[in-house]
Short mmCIF file of C-alpha atoms and ligand atoms in Angstrom, two decimals:
data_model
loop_
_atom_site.label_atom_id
_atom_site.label_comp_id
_atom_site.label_asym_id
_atom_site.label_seq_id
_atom_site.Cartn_x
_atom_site.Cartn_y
_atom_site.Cartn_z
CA UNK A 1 18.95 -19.78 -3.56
CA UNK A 2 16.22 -17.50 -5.83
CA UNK A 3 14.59 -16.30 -2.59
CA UNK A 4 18.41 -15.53 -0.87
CA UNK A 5 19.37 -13.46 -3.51
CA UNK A 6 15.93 -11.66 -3.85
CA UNK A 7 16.42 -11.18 -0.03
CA UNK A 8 19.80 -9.45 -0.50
CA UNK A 9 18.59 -7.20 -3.49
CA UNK A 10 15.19 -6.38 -1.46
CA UNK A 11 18.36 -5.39 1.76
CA UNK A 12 20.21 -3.04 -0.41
CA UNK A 13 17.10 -1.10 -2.17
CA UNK A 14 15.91 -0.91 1.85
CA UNK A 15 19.56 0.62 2.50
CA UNK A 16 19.34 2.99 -0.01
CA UNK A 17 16.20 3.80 0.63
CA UNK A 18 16.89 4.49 4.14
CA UNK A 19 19.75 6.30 3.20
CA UNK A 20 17.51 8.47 0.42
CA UNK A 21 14.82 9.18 3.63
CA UNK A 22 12.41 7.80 1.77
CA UNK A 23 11.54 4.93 4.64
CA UNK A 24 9.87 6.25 7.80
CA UNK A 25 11.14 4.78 11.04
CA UNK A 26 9.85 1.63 12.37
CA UNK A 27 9.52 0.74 8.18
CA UNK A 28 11.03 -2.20 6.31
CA UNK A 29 10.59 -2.14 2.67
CA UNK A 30 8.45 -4.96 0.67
CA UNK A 31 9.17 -5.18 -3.09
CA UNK A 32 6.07 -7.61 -3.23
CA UNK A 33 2.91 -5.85 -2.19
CA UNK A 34 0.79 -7.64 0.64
CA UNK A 35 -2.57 -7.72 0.83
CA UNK A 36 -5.02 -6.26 4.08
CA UNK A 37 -7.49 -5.28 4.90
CA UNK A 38 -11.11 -6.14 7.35
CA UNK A 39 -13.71 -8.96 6.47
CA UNK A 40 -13.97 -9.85 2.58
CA UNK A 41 -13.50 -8.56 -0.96
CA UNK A 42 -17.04 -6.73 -1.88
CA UNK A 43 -17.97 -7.94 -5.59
CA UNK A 44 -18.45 -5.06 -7.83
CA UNK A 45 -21.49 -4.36 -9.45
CA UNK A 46 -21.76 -1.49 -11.89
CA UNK A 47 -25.10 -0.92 -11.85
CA UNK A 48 -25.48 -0.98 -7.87
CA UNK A 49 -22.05 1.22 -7.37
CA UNK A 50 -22.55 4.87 -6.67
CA UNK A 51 -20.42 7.32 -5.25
CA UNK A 52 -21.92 9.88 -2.77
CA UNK A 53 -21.07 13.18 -1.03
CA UNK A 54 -22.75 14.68 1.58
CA UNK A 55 -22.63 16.18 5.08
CA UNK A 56 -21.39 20.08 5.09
CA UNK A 57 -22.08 21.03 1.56
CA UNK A 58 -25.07 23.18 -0.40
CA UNK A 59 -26.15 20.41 -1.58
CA UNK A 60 -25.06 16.23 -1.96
CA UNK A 61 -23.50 14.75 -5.42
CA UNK A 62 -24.27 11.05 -6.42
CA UNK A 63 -22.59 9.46 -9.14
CA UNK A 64 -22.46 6.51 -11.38
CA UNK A 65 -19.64 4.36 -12.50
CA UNK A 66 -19.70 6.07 -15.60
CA UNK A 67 -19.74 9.74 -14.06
CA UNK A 68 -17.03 8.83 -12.24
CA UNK A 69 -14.81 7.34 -14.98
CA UNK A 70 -15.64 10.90 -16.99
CA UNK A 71 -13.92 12.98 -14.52
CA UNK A 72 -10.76 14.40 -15.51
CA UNK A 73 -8.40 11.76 -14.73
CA UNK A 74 -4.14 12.33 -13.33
CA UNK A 75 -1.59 9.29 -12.92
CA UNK A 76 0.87 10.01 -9.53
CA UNK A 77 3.42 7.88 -8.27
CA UNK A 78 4.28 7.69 -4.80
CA UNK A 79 5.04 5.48 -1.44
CA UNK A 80 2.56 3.49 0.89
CA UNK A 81 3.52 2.69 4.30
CA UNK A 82 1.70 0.51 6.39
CA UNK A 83 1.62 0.45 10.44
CA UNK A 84 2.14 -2.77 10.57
CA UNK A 85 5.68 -1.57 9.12
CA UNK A 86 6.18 -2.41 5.89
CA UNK A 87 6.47 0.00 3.21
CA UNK A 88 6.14 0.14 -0.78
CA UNK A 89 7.63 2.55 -2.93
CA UNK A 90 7.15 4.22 -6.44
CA UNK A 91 3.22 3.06 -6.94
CA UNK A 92 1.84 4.06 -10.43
CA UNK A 93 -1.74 4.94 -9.33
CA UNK A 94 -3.89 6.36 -11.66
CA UNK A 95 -7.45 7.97 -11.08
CA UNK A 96 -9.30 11.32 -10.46
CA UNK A 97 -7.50 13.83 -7.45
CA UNK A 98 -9.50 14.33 -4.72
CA UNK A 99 -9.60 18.14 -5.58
CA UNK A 100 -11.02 17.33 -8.76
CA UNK A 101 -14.17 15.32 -6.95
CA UNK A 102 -14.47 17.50 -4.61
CA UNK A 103 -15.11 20.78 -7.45
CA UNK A 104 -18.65 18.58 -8.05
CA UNK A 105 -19.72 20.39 -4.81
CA UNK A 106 -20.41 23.43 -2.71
CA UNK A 107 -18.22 22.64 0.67
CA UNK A 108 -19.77 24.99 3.63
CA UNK A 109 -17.27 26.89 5.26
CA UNK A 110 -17.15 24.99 8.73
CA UNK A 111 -16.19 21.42 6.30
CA UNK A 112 -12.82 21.00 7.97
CA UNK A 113 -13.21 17.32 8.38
CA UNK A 114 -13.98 14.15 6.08
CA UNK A 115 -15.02 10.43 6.75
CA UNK A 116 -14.24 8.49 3.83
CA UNK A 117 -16.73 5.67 3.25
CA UNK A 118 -16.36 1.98 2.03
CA UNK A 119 -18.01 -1.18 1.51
CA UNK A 120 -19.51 -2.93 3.97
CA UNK A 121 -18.79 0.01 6.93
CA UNK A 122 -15.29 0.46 6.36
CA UNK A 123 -14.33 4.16 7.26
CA UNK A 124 -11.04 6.67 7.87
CA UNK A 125 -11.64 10.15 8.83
CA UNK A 126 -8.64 12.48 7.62
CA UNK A 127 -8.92 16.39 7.39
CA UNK A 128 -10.07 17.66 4.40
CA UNK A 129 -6.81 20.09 3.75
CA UNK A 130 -4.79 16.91 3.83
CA UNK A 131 -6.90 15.11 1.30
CA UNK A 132 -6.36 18.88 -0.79
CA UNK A 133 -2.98 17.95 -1.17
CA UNK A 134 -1.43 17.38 -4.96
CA UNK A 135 -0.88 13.58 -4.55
CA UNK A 136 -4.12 12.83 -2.73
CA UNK A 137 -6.33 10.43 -5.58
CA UNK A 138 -8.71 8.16 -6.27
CA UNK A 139 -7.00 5.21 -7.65
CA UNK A 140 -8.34 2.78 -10.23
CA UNK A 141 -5.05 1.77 -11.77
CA UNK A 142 -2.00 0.30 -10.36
CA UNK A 143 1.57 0.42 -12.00
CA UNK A 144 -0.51 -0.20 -15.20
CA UNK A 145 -2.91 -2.51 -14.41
CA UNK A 146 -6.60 -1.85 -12.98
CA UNK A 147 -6.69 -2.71 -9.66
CA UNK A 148 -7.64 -6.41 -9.05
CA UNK A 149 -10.70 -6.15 -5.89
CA UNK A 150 -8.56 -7.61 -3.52
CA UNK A 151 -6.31 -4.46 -3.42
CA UNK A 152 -9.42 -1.71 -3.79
CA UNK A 153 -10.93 -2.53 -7.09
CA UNK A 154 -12.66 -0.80 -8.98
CA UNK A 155 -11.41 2.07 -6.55
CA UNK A 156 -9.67 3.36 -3.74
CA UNK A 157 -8.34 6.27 -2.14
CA UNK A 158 -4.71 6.73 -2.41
CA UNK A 159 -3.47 9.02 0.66
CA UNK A 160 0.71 8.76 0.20
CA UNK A 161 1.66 10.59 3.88
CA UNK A 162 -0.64 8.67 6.11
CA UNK A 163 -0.65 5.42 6.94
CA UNK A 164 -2.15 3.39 4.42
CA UNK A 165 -4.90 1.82 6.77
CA UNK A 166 -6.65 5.90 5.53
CA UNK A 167 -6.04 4.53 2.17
CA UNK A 168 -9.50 3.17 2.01
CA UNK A 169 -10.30 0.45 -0.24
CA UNK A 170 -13.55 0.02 -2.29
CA UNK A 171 -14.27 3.42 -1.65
CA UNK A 172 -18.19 4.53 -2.26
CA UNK A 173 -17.52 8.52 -1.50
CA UNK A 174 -17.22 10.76 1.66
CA UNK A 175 -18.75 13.10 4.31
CA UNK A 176 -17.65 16.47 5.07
CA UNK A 177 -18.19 17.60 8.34
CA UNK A 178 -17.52 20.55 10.88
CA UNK A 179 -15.98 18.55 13.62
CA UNK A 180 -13.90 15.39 13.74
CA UNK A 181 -15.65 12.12 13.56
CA UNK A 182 -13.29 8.91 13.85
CA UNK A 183 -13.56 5.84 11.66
CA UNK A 184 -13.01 2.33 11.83
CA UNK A 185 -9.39 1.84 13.27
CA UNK A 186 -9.54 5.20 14.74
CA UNK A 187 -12.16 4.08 16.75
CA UNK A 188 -10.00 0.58 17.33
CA UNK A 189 -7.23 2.27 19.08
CA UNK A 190 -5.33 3.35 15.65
CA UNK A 191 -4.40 7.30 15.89
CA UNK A 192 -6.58 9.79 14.88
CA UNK A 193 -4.03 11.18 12.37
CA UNK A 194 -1.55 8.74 11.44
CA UNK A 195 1.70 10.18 10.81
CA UNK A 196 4.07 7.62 9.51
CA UNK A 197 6.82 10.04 9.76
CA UNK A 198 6.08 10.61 13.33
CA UNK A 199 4.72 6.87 14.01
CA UNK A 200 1.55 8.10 14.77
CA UNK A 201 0.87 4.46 15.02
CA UNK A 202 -1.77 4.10 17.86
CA UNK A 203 -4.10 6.75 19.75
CA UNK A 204 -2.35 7.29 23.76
CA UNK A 205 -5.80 6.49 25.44
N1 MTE B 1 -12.13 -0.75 2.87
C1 MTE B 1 -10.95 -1.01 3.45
N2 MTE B 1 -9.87 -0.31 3.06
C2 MTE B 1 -8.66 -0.55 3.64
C3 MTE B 1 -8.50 -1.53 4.65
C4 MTE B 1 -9.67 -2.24 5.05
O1 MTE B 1 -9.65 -3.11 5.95
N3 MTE B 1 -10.87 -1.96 4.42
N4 MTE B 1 -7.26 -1.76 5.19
C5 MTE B 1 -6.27 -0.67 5.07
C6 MTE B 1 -4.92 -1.08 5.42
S1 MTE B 1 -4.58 -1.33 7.07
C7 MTE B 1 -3.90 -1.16 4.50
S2 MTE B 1 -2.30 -1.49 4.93
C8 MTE B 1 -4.18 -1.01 3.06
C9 MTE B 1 -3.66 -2.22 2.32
O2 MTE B 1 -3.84 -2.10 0.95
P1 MTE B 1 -3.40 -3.31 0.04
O3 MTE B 1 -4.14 -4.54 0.52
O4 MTE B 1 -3.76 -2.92 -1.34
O5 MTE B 1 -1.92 -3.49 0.23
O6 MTE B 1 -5.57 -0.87 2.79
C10 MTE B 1 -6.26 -0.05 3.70
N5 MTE B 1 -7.59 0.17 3.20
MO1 MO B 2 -2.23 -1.26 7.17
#
């Protein structure tokens, strides 16, 4: 009876939403928030994390935990769609913009591309001018809480108008490069850009 009702609340907010164009097509709306991602949780360890960016710049940036936490820091709320089609609205995230990381260093004019890096070999490449945009973050807080490992902990990139497979968990920093170099699902048949609004869901090769 609980779970029919939740059901019928969860079909309304997804009508409205629809209705709002908030929910791309293909999209049905969670209110819970699943949990995916590739292999295992990585186990965070302060004094082993660093954050590191390199590739097309004057010169690479590493940084602790604690250099990290200093930057300037920006809450943002916004929606998450996966391509395996469900979507989650109005997340709370919390962290440091991606334009506010990327001040640390010198980019060289021909950066026009970035690989994000994770634990463990996880990667997304996105453009760099879409990771300039105002909503674009590193997350370490979710609707209030610090996000718990299995969702990104202690942090993640938050990238609201791509599909959230270039939201990359347990993220350890990025690459800037002059041409386009694909990561993990990219390489797996995923799209290179990932437009949920377009369903940019899988590459045509
Ligand atoms: N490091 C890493 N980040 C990742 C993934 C992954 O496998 N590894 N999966 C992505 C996918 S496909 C999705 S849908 C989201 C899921 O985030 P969530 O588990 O917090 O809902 O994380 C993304 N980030
Ligand atoms: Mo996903």
């Amino acid at each position: 009876m609980v779970l029919f009702l939740q059901d019928g609340d969860r079909r309304e907010l997804e009508k409205k939403a629809k209705e709002e164009g908030r929910l791309p097509p293909g999209q049905s709306l969670t209110l819970k928030w699943p949990v995916l991602h590739y292999g295992s949780v990585p186990t965070f360890d302060e004094a082993k994390w660093d954050f590191n960016i390199s590739g097309q710049v004057a010169a690479p940036v590493k940084l602790s935990w604690k250099e990290f936490r200093a930057l300037p820091q920006t809450e943002v709320t916004s929606d998450f769609h996966c391509v395996t089609r469900w979507s989650r609205l109005n997340n709370a995230w919390k962290g440091v913009l991606f334009t506010e990381v990327l001040k640390l260093v010198t980019p060289k004019p021909e950066a026009k591309h970035v690989l994000v890096l994770a634990e463990e070999g996880y990667n997304a490449n996105i453009p760099l001018e879409d990771l300039q945009r105002s909503n674009v973050l590193f997350a370490f807080e979710h609707d209030g809480v610090p996000l718990t490992g299995e969702h990104g902990g202690p942090l993640r990139l938050i990238v609201p108008h791509l599909y959230a497979w270039k939201s990359v968990k347990w993220v350890r920093g990025f690459v800037l490069l002059d041409e386009e170099r694909l990561g993990f699902w990219e390489r797996n048949g995923y799209h290179a850009y990932g437009d949920p609004w377009k369903e940019q869901r899988y590459s045509e090769q």
